[in-house]
Coordinates of C-alpha atoms in Angstrom, one line a residue:
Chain A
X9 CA 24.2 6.4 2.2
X10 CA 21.7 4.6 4.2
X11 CA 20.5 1.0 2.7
X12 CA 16.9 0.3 3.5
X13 CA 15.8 -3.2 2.5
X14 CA 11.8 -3.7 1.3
X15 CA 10.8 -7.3 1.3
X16 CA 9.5 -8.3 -1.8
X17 CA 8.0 -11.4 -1.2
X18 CA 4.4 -9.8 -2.3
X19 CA 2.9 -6.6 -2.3
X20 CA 3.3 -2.8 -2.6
X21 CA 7.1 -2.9 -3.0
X22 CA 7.9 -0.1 -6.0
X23 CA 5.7 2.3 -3.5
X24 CA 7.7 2.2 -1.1
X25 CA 11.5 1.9 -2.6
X26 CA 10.0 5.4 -4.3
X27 CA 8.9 6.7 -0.9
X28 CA 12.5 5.6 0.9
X29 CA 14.5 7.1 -2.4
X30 CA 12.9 10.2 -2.0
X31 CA 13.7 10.2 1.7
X32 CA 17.1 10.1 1.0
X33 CA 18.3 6.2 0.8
X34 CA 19.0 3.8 -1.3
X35 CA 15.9 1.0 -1.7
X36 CA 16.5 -2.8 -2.3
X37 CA 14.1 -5.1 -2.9
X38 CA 14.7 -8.0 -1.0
X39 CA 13.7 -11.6 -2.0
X40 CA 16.3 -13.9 -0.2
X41 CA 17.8 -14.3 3.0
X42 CA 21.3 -13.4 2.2
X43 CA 20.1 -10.2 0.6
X44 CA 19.5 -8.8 4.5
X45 CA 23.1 -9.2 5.5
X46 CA 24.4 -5.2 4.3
X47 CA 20.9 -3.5 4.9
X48 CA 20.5 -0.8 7.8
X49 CA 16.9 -1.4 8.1
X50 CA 13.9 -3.0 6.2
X51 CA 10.7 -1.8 5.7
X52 CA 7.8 -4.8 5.4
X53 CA 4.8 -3.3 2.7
X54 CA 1.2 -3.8 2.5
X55 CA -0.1 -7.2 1.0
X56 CA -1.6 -10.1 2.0
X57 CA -0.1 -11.4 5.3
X58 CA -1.2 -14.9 4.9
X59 CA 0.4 -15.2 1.5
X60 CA 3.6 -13.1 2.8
X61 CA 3.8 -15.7 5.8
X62 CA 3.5 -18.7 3.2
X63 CA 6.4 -17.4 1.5
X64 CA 8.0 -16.4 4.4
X65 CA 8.0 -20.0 6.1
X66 CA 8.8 -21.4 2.2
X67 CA 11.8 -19.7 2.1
X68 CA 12.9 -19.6 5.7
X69 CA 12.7 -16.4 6.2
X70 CA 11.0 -16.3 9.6
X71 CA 14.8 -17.0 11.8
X72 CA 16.7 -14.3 9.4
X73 CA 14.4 -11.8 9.7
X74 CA 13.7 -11.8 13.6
X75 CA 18.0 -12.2 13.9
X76 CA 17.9 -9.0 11.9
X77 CA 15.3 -7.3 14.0
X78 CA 17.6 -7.9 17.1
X79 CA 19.4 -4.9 16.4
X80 CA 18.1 -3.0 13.3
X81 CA 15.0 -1.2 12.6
X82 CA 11.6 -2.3 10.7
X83 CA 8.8 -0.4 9.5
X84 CA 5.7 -2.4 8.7
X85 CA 2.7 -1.6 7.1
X86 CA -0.5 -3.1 7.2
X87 CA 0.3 -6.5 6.4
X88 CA 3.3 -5.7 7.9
X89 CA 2.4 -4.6 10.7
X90 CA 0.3 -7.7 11.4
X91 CA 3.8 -9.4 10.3
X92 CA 5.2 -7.4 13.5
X93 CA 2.9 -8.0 16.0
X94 CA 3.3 -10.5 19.1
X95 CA -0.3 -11.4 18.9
X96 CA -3.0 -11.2 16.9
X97 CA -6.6 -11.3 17.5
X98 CA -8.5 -15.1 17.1
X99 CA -5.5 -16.4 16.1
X100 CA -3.4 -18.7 18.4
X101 CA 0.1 -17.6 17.1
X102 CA 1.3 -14.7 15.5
X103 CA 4.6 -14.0 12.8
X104 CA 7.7 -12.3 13.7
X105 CA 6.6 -11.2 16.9
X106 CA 8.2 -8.0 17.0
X107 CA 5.9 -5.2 18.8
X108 CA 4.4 -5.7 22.1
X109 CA 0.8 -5.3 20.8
X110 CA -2.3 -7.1 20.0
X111 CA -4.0 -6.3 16.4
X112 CA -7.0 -7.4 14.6
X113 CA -6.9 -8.1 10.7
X114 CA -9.3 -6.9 8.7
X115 CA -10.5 -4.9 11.8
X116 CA -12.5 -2.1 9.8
X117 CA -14.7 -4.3 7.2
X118 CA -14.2 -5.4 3.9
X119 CA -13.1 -3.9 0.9
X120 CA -16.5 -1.6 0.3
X121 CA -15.5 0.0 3.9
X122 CA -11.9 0.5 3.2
X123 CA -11.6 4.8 3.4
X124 CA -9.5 7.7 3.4
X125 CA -9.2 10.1 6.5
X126 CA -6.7 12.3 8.2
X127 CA -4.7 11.4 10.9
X128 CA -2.4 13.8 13.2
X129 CA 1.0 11.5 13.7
X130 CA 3.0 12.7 17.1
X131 CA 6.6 13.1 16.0
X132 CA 5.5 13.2 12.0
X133 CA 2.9 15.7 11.7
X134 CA -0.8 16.9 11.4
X135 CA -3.4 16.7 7.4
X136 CA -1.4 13.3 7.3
X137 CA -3.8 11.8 4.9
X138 CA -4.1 7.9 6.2
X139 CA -5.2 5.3 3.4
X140 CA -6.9 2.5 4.9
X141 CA -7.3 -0.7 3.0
X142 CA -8.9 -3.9 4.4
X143 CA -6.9 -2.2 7.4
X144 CA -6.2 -3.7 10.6
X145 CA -5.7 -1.9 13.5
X146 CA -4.1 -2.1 17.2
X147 CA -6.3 -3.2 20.1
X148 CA -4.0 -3.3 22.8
X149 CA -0.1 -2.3 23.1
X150 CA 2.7 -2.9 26.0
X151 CA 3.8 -0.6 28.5
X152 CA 7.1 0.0 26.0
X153 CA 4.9 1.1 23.3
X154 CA 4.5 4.3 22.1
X155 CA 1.3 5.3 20.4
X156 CA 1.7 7.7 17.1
X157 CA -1.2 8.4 15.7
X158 CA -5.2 7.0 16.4
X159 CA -8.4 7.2 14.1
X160 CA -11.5 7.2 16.2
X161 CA -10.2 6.3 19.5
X162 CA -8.8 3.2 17.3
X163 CA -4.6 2.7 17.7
X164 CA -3.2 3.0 13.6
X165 CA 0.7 3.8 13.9
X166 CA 3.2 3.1 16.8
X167 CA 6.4 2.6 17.7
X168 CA 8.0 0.2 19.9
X169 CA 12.0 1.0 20.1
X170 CA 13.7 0.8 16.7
X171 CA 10.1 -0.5 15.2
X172 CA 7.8 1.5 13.6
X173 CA 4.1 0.2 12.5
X174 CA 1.1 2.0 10.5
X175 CA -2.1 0.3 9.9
X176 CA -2.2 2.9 6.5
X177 CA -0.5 3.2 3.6
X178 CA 1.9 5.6 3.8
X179 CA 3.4 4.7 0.2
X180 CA 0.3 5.2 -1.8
X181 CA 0.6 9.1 -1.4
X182 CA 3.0 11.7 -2.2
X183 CA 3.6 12.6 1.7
X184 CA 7.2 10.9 2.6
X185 CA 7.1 12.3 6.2
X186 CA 6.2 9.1 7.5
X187 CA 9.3 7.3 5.5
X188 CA 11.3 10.0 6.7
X189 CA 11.0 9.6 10.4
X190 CA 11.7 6.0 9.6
X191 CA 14.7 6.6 7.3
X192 CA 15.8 9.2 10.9
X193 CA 15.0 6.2 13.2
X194 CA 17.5 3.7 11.1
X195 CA 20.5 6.9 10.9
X196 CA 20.2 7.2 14.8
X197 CA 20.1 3.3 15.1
X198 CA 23.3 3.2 12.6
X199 CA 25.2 5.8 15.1
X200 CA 24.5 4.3 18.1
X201 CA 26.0 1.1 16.8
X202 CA 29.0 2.7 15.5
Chain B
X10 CA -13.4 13.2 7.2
X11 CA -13.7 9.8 6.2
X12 CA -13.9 9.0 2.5
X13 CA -14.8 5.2 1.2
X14 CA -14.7 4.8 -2.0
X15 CA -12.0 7.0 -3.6
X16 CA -9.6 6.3 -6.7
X17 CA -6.9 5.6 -4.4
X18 CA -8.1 3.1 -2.3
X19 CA -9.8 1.3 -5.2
X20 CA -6.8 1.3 -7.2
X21 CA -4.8 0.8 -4.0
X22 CA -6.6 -2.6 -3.1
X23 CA -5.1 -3.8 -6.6
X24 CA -1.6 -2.6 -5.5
X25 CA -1.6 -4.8 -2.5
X26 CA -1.9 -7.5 -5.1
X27 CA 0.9 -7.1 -6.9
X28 CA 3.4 -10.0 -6.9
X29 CA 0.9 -12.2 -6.0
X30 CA -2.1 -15.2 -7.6
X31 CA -5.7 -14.6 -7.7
X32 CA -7.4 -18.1 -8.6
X33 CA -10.9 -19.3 -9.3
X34 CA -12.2 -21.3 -6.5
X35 CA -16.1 -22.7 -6.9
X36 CA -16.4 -23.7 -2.9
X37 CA -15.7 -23.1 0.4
X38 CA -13.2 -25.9 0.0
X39 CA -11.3 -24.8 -3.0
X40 CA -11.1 -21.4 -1.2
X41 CA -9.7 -22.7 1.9
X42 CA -7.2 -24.6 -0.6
X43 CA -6.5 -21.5 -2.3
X44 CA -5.5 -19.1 0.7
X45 CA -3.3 -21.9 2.2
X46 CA -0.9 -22.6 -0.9
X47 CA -0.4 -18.4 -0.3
X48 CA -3.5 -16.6 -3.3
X49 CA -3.6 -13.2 -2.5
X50 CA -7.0 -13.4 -3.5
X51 CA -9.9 -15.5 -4.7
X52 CA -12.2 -15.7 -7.3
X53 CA -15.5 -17.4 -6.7
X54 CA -17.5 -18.6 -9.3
X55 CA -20.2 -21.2 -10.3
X56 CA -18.1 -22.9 -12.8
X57 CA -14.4 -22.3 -13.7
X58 CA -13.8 -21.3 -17.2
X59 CA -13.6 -24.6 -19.2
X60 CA -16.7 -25.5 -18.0
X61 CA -18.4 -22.7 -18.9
X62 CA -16.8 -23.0 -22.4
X63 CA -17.7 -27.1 -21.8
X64 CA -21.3 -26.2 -20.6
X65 CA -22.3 -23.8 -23.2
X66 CA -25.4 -21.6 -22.9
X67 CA -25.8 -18.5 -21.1
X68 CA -23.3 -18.2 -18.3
X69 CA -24.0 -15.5 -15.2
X70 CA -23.2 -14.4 -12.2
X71 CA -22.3 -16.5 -9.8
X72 CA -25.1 -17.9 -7.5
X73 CA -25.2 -15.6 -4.0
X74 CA -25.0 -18.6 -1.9
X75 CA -21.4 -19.8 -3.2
X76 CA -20.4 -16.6 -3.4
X77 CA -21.3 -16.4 0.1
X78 CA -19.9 -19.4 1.4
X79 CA -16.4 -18.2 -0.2
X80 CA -16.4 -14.9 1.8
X81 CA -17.1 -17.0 4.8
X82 CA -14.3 -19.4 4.5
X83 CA -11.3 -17.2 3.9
X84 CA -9.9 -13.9 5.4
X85 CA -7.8 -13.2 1.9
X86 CA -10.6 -11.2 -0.5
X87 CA -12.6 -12.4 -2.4
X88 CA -13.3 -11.2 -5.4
X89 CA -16.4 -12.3 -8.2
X90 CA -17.6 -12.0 -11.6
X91 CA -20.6 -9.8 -13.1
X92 CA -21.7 -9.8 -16.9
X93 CA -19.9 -7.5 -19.1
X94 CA -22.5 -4.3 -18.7
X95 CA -25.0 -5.9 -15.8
X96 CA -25.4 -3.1 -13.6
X97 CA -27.5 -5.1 -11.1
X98 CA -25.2 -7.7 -10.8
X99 CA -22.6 -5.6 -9.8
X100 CA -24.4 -3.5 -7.5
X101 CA -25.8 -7.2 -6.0
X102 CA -22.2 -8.6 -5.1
X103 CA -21.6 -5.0 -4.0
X104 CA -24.2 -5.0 -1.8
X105 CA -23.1 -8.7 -1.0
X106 CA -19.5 -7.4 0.7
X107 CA -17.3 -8.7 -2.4
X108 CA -14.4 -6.9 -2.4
X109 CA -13.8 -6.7 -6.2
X110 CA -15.7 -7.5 -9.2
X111 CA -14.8 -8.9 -12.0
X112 CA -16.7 -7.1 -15.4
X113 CA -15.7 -10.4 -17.3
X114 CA -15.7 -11.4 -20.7
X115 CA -16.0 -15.1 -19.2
X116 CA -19.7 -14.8 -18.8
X117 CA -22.4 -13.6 -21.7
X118 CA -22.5 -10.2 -22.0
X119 CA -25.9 -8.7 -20.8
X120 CA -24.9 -5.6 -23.1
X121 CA -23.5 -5.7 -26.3
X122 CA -22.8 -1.6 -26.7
X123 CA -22.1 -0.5 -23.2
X124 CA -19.9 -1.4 -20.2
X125 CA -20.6 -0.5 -16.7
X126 CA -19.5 3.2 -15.4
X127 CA -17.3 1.3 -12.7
X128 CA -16.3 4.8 -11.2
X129 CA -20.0 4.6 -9.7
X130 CA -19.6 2.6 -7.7
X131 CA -17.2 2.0 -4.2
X132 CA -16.2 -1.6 -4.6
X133 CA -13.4 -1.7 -7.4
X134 CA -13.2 -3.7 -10.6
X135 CA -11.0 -4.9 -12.2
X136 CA -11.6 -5.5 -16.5
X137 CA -9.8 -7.4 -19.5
X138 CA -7.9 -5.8 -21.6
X139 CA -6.4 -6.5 -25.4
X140 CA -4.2 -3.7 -26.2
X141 CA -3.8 0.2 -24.8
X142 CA -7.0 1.5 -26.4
X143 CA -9.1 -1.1 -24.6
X144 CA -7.4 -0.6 -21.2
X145 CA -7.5 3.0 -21.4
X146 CA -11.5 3.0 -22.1
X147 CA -12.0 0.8 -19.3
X148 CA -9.7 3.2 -17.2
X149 CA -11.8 6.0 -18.1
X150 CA -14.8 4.0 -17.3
X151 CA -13.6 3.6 -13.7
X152 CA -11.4 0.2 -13.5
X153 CA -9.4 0.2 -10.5
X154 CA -7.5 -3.0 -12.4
X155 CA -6.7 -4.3 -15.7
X156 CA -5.4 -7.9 -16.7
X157 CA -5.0 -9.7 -20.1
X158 CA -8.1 -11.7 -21.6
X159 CA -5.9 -13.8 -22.8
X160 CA -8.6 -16.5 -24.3
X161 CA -10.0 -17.9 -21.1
X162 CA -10.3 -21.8 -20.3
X163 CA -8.0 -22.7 -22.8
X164 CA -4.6 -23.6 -21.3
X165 CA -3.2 -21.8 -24.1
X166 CA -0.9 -18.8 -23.0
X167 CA -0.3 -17.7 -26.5
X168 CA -3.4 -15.0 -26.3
X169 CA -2.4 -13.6 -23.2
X170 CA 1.0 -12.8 -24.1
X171 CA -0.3 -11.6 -27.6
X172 CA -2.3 -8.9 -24.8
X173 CA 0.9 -8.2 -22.7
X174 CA 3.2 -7.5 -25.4
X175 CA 1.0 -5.3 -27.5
X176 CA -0.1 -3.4 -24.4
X177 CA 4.0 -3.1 -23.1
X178 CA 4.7 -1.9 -26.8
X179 CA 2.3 0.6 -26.9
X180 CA 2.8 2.0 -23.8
X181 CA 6.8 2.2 -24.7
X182 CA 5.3 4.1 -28.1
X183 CA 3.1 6.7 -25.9
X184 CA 5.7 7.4 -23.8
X185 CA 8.2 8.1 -26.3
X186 CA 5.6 10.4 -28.5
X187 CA 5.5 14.1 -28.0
X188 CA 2.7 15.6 -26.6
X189 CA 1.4 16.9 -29.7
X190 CA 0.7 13.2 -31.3
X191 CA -1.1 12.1 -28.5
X192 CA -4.6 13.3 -30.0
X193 CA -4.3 11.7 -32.7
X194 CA -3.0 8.9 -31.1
X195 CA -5.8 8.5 -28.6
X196 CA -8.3 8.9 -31.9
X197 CA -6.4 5.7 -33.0
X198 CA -6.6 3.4 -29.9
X199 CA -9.8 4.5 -29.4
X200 CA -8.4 5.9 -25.9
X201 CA -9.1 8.9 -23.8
X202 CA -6.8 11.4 -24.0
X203 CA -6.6 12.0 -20.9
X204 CA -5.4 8.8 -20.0
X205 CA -2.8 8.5 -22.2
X206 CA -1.3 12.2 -21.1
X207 CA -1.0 10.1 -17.3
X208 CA 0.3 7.2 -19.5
X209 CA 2.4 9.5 -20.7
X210 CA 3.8 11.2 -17.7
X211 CA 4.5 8.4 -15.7
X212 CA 5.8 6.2 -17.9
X213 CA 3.4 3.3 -17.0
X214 CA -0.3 2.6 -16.7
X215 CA -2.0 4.0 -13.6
X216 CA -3.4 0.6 -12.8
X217 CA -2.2 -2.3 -12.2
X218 CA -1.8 -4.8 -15.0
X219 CA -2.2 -9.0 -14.4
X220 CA -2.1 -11.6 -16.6
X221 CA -5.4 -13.7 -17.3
X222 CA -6.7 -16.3 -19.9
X223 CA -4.9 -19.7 -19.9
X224 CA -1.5 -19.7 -17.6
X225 CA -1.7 -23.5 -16.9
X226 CA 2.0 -24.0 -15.5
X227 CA 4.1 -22.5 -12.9
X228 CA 6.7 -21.6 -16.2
X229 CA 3.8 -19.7 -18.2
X230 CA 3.0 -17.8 -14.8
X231 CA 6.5 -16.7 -14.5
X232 CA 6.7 -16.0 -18.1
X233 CA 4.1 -13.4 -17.7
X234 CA 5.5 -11.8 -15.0
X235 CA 8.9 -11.2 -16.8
X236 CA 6.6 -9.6 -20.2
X237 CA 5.6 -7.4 -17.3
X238 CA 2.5 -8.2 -15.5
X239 CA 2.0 -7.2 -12.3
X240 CA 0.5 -10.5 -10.9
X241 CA -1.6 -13.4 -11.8
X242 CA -4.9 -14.7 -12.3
X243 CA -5.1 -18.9 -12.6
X244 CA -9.0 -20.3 -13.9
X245 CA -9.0 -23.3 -14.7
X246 CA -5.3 -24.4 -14.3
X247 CA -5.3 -24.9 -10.7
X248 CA -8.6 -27.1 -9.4
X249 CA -8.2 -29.5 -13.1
X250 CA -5.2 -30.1 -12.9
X251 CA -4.1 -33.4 -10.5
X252 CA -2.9 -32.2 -7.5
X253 CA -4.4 -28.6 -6.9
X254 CA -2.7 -28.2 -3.6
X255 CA 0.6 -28.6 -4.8
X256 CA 0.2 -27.0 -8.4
X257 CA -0.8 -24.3 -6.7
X258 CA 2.0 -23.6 -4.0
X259 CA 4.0 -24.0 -7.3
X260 CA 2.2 -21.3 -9.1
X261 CA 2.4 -19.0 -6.2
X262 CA 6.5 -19.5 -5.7
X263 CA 7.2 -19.0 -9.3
X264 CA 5.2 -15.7 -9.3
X265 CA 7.4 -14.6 -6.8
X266 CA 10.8 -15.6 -8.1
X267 CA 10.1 -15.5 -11.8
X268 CA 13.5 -15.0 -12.7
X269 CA 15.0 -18.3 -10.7
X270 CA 14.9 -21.3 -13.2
X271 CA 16.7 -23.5 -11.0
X272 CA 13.4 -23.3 -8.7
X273 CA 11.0 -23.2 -11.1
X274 CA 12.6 -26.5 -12.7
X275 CA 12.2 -27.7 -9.0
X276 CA 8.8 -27.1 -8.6
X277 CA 7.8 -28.2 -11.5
X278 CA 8.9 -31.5 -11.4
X279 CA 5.7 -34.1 -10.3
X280 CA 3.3 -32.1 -10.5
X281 CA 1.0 -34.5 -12.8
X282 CA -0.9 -33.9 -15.9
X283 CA -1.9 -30.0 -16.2
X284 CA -4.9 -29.2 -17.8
X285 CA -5.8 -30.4 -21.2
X286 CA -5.3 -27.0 -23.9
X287 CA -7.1 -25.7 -26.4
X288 CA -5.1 -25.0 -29.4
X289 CA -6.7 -21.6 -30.4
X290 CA -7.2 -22.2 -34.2
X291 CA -10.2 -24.5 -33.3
X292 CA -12.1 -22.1 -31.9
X293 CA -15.0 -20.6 -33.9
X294 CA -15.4 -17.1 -34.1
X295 CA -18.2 -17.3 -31.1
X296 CA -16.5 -19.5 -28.7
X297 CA -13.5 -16.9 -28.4
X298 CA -14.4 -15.1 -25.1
X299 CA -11.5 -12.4 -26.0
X300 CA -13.7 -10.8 -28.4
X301 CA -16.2 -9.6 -25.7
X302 CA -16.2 -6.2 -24.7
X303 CA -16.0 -3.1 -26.6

């Protein structure tokens, strides 16, 4: 069985160890560096990205987890995702530098602005109900990137290689699609290896 | 369609909390401190706790200008209190961009028989909590959030885990009741019923839970995160004690690794004087802010 990591620094971690179990792998939550060594992939969850980077830097986490990303797959979301991109608006350096893309934090308000609507993923699906939360979203992507899903002309779910981002939450509904095309992304990943 | 305001991304602003510290910050400054050491979230206020309880008087919402200047100064949210049934103060910092509110027990209540319909309105709230039947009311009333009372300004876990155990032990009982004693049941706690059938169900409360009301180490933090809250909020405990920056980096890495002594030993070592406690006994009936809210 596939072994999909969820680091659990902070944030939405139960959500989405349900959402990967019931996509057909096993979930770990992941807290320290040598806990990455045996995992086929890792998902990073919603949060707060400055406090995930605090911790991430605290514990050294930052070397590990782009080593890892070399060869395996990562789903972010949200936080995550800002976690995964090479830049990010107004700031002057970004995380783990992962995606080719460009995204703004915070990009659709505040928490009073934070909505629900339905998005139409290539590869995943249409009536994908997309929960927005203090969401950012992506202003620009590389040549290499491939755009899933937008929400008013605005970029909210790509994939770059064995990376896959969404602005959304995917784990705060009942609809696994999204964890299953990732859990399908880290079995073709695994083959190709082997 | 495009929906603001629903259940799930109220409640769902609270999930992306989880695992993390929300602390009371009364400037720009404190705020900036705050976000740095890794807070998930702030809460801005005109006076932390133990001044208000040092203070006396009426204690209110927070002056719009601080609150302001808080929401300027960090990207993390920011979150603020209203007076136990105030509806005008919530819909001000509503209108004000906060992105939660706190109904809090901390300030005077402006009504001594009602609490605010929190389902009402779109910004969440988050509300303190005693045991199930409490939670469960303020569930039904809308909160997107529970946490402990605890009793507030103190430095004195002991009320807070007095919360988080009875509520852990009542859940455990309503999920192991049949579905024919929850009526009754919910007659006793004074809960909906409704809520304690989801209860019920899914084995857990359908908000999330943090502690609040006197953590004044990185130890009691990760003690109340092993009795099974999902995060914490730090009042006064952080800005009096001697080095805030460092106590509260400290704070925020026991949260996370609550079950690693050898760190938390680490990072509690030098970290200077914490706040002075209370020791509950020696507070009159009146000056307990626990018994608040109804």
């Amino acid at each position: 069985m596939l072994k999909i990591g969820i680091l659990a620094l902070q944030g939405a971690v139960q959500e989405h160890a349900k959402a990967i179990e019931a996509s057909g792998a096993q979930a770990v939550a992941v807290k320290r560096v040598e806990e990455l060594h045996d995992l086929d992939g890792l998902v990073i969850p919603g949060g707060e990205s400055t406090a995930m980077r605090r911790l991430i830097d605290k514990y050294q986490f930052l070397e590990p987890l782009k080593e890892f990303a070399k060869n395996k797959p990562v789903f972010g979301t949200c936080a995550g995702m800002i976690l995964m991109a090479k830049r990010i608006q107004g700031q002057d350096s970004a995380h783990l530098e992962l995606i080719d893309m460009t995204v703004e934090r915070n990009a659709f308000g505040r928490q009073v602005d934070s909505f629900e609507a339905d998005l139409m993923i290539h590869g995943v699906g249409e009536d994908f109900t997309g929960v927005f939360i203090r969401a950012p979203y992506i202003v620009e992507v590389g040549p290499d990137v491939e755009i899933l899903s937008k929400h008013n002309d605005r970029i909210v779910a790509a994939k770059h290689g064995h990376f896959l981002c969404a602005a959304f939450h995917p784990e705060l509904t009942d609809d696994y699609r999204l964890h299953q095309y990732f859990v399908k992304m880290v079995q073709t990943s695994k083959e190709v290896v082997a | 369609m495009l929906k603001t305001g629903t259940e799930r991304v109220k409640r769902g602003m609270a999930e992306m909390q989880k695992g993390g510290v929300i602390m009371d910050v009364i400037n720009a400054e404190q705020a900036r401190i705050a976000e740095e050491a890794g807070a998930v979230a702030v809460m801005a206020l005109e006076r932390v706790p133990s001044d208000i309880r040092a203070a006396g008087g009426v204690a209110r919402m927070a002056d719009p200008t601080i609150v302001e200047e808080v929401l300027n100064a960090v990207s993390i949210p920011v979150m603020a209190k209203a007076r136990i049934g105030h509806i005008v103060e919530a819909r001000v910092l509503e209108a004000m961009g906060v992105d939660y509110i706190d109904e809090s027990e901390v300030l005077t209540p402006a009504d001594e028989v009602f609490h605010l319909l929190k389902s009402d309105y779109t910004v969440p709230f988050v509300c303190g909590a005693r045991d199930l039947g409490e939670a469960s009311r303020r569930i039904g009333e809308g909160a997107s959030m529970l946490r402990t009372k605890g009793e507030p300004g103190t430095g004195n876990i002991v009320e807070a885990v007095r919360h988080m155990r009875m509520i852990q032990g009542q859940i455990r009982k309503v999920v192991a009741m049949s579905e024919d004693e929850l009526m009754t049941e919910a007659k006793n706690l004074g809960a909906p019923f409704e809520v304690l059938l989801q209860i019920k169900k899914d084995g857990k409360l359908p908000v999330v839970n943090f502690a609040a009301g006197g953590i004044a180490t990185p130890a009691d933090a990760a003690l109340m995160m092993q009795l099974g809250a999902d995060g914490v909020f730090v009042g006064s405990g952080i800005f009096k004690s001697e080095n805030p920056e460092k106590f509260a980096r400290a704070i925020v890495e026991a949260t996370t690794h609550y079950q690693d002594y050898k760190l938390i030993a680490e990072l509690s070592k030098g970290l200077g004087t914490p706040m002075k406690g209370i020791e509950i006994s020696t507070l009159a009936q009146g000056e307990r802010m626990q018994e608040r809210g109804w």
